[in-house]
Short mmCIF file of C-alpha atoms and ligand atoms in Angstrom, two decimals:
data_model
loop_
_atom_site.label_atom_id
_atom_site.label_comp_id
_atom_site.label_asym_id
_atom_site.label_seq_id
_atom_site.Cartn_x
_atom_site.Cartn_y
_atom_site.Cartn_z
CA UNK A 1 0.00 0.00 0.00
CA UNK A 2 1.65 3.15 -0.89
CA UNK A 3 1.09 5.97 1.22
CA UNK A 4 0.52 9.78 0.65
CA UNK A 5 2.72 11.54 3.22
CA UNK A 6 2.13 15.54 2.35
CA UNK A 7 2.97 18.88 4.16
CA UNK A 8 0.83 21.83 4.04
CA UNK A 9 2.54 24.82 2.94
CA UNK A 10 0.83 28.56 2.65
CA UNK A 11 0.38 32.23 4.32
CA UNK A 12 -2.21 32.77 6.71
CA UNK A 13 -5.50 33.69 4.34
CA UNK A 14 -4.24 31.20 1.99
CA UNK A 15 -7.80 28.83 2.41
CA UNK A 16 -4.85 25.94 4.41
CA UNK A 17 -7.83 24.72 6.44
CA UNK A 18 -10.51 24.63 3.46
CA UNK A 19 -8.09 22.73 1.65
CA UNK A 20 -7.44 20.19 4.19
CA UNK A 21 -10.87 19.27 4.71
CA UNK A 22 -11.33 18.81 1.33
CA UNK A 23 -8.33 16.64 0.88
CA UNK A 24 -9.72 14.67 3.89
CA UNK A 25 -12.97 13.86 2.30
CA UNK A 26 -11.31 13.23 -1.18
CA UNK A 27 -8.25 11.10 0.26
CA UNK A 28 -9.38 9.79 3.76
CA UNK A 29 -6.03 12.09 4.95
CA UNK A 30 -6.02 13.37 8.08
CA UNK A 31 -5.20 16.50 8.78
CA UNK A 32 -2.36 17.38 11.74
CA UNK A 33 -2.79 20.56 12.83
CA UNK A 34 0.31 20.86 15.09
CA UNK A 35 -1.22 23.94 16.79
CA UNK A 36 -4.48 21.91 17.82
CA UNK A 37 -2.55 18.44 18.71
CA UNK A 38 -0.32 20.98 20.77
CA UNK A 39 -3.35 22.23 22.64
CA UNK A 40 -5.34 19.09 23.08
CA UNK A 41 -2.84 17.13 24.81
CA UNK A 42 -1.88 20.29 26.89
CA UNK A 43 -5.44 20.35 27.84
CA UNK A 44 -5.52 16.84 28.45
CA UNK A 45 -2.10 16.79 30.40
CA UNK A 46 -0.44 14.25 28.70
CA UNK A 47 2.89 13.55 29.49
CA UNK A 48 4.43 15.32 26.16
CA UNK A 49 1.45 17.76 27.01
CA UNK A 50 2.80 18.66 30.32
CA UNK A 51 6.32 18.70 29.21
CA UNK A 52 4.99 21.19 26.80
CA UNK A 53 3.06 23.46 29.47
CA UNK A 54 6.62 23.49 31.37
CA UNK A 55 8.00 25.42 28.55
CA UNK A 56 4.74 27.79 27.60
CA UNK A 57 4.63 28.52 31.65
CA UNK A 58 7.91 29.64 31.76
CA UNK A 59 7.46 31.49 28.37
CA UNK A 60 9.69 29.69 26.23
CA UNK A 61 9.20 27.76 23.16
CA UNK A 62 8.14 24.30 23.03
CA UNK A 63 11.77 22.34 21.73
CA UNK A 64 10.81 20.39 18.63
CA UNK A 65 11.67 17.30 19.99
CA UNK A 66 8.29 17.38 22.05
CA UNK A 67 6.43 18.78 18.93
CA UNK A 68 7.56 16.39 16.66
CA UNK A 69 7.51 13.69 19.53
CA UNK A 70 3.38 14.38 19.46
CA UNK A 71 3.31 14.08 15.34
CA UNK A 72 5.05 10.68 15.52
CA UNK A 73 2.50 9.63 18.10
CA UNK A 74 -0.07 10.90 15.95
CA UNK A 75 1.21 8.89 12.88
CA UNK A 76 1.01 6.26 15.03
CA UNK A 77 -2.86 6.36 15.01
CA UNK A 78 -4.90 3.90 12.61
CA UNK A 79 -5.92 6.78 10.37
CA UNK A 80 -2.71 8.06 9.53
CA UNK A 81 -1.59 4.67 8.15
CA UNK A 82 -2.11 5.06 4.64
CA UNK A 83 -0.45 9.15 5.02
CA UNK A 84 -1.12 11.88 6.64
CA UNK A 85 -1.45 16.03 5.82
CA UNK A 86 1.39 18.28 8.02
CA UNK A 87 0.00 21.90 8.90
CA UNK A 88 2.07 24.19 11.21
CA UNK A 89 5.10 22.26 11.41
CA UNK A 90 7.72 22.21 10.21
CA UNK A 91 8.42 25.89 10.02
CA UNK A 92 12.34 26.32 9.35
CA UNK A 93 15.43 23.55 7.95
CA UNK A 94 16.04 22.24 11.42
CA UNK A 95 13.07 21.02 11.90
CA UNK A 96 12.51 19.80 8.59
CA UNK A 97 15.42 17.66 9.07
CA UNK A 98 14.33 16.47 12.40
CA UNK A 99 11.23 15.31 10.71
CA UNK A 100 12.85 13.82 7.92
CA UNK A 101 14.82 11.95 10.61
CA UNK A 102 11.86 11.22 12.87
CA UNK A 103 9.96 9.73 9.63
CA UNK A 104 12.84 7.79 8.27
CA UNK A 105 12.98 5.52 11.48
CA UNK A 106 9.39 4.90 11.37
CA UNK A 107 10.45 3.94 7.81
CA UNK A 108 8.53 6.47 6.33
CA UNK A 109 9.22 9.74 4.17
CA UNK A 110 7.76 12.54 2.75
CA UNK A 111 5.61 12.31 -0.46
CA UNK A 112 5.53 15.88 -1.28
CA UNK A 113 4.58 19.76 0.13
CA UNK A 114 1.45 21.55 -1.10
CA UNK A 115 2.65 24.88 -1.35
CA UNK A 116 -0.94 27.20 -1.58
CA UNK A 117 0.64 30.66 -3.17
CA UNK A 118 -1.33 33.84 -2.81
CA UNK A 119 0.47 37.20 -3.14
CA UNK A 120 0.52 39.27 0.40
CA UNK A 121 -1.81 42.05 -1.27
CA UNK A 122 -4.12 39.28 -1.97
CA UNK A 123 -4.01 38.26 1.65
CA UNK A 124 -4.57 41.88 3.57
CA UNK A 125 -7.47 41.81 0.80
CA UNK A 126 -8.48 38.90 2.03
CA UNK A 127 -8.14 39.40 5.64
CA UNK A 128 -8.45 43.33 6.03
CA UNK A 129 -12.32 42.84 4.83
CA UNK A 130 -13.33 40.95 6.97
CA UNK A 131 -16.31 41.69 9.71
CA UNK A 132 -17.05 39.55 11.97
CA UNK A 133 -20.80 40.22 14.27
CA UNK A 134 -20.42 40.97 18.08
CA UNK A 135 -23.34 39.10 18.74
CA UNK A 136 -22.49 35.57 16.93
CA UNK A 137 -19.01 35.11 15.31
CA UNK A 138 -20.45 32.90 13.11
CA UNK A 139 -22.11 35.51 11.25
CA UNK A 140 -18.88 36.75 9.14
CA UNK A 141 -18.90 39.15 6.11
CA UNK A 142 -16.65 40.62 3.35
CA UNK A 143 -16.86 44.09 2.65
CA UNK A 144 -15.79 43.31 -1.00
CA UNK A 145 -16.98 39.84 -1.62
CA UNK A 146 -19.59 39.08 0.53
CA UNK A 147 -21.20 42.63 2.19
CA UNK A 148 -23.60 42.90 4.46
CA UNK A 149 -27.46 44.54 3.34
CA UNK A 150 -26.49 47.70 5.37
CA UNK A 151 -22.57 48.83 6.46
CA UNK A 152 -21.45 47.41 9.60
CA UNK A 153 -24.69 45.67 10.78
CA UNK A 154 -25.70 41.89 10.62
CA UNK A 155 -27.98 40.87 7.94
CA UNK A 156 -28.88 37.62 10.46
CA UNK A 157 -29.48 39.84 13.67
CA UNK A 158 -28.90 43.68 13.27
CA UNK A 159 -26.17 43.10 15.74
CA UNK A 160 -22.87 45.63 14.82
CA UNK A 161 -19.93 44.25 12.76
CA UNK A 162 -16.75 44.52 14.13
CA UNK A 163 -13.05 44.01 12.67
CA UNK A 164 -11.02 41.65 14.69
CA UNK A 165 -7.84 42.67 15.87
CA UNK A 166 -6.20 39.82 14.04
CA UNK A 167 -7.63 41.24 10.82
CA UNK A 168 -6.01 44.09 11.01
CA UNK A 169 -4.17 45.44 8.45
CA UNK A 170 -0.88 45.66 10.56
CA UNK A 171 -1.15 42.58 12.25
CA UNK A 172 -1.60 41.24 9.07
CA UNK A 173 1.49 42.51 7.76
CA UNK A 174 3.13 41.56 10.64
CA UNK A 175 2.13 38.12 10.64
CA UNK A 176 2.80 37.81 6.81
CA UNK A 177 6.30 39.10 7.31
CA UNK A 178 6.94 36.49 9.95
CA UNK A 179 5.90 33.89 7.40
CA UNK A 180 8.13 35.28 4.73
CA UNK A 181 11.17 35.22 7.08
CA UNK A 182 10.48 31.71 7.95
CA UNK A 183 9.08 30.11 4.96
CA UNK A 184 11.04 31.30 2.30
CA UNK A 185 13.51 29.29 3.25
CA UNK A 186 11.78 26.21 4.08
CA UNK A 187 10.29 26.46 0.12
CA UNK A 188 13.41 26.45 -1.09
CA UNK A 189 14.71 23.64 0.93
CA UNK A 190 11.67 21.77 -0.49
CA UNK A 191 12.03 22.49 -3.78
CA UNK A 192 15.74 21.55 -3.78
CA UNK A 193 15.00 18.39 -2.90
CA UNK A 194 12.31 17.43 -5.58
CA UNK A 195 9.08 17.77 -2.99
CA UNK A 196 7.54 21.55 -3.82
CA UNK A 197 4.28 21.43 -5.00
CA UNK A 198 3.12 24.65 -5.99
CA UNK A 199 -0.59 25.40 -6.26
CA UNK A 200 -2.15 29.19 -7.12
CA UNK A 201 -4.09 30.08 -4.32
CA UNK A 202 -5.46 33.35 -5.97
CA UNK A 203 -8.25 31.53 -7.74
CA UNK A 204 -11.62 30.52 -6.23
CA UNK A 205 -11.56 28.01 -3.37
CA UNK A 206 -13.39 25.77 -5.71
CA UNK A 207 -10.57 25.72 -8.58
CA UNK A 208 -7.62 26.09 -5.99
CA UNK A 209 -9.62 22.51 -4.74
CA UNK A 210 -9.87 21.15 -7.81
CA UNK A 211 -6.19 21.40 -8.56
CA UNK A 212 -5.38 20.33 -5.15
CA UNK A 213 -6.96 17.04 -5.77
CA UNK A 214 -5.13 16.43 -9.32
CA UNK A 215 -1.93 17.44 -7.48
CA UNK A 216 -2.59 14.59 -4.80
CA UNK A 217 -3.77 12.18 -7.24
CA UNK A 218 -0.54 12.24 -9.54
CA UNK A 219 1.37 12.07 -6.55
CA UNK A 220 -0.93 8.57 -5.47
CA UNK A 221 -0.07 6.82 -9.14
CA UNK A 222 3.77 7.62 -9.18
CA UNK A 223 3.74 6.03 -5.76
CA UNK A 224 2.47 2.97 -7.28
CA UNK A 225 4.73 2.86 -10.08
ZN1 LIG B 301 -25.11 38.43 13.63
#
């Protein structure tokens, strides 16, 4: 059986979770959201969990070893068998190589990394628009693509729309220089070793899906070649 082992590359705004669910109906991959796995066993004090908290108490970062120590234990879970889809981690070369290593003696390796491109003005477009309603966050709106009946109120409740902090044009900026400064290098490292997938995020969710799944499918018939 061959497996589908993939990384999920992109900027925040990029559609990363969309995608995932998608490729999780189309595939039967699950998705890893290192961020969530990180929280859950936190919250459930685990013992990688609590060696985590140690570090987030004392306001350091969590070492990698305990991160990537909760992915393998993760891939160790029946539905991760036939592969598994990587979000948040890794996020620079040293930890890429510590996964590679951490895979290898499982006697596993990387398929290939979905890398979902959209340009940063696309993403403050993207982001900057959005308004969210005080009285059910739920109720979200785009003051380009999807507006509301009247400015700033809910079309659902009347309640006032509100711009999150995190939607912010600066924090958006911020946050999409961070990922530059990271990434950038972690794309290249990908691409020089034969694993960069790039897909163009700038198109509909529905087309950006579409070529998604002919991406992943490719990659499922060389592995049986
Ligand atoms: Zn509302």
């Amino acid at each position: 059986m061959s497996e589908l082992n993939l990384i999920l590359l992109g900027p925040p705004g990029a559609g990363k979770g969309t995608q995932a669910d998608r490729l999780r109906d189309d595939f039967g991959l699950p998705h890893i959201a290192t961020g969530d796995i990180l929280r859950a066993q936190v919250a459930e004090g685990t013992e990688l969990g609590k060696k985590a908290k140690g570090f987030m108490d004392a306001g350091e970062l969590v070492p990698d070893e305990v991160i990537i120590g909760m992915i393998i234990e993760r891939l160790g879970e029946g539905d991760a068998r036939d592969g598994f889809l990587l979000d948040g981690f890794p996020r620079n070369d040293q930890q890429a190589d510590a996964l590679a290593e951490a895979l290898r003696a499982l006697d596993r390796r990387l398929n290939a990394v979905l890398l979902v491109d959209v340009p940063d003005e696309d993403v403050v477009r993207r982001l900057a628009g959005r308004r969210v309603c005080v009285k059910n966050p739920s109720h979200i709106y785009h003051v380009d693509f999807d507006p509301p009946k009247h400015e700033g109120v809910c079309d659902q409740d009347g309640a006032r729309l509100i711009q999150r902090e995190d939607d912010r044009e600066e924090t958006i900026r911020r946050r999409l220089e961070v990922y530059h400064h990271q990434t950038e290098p972690l794309i290249a490292y990908y691409d020089r070793a034969g694993l960069l997938r790039r897909i163009d995020g700038t198109r509909d969710a529905e087309e950006v899906h579409d070529h998604v799944r002919a991406t992943v499918a490719t990659l499922r018939l060389e592995e049986k070649l």
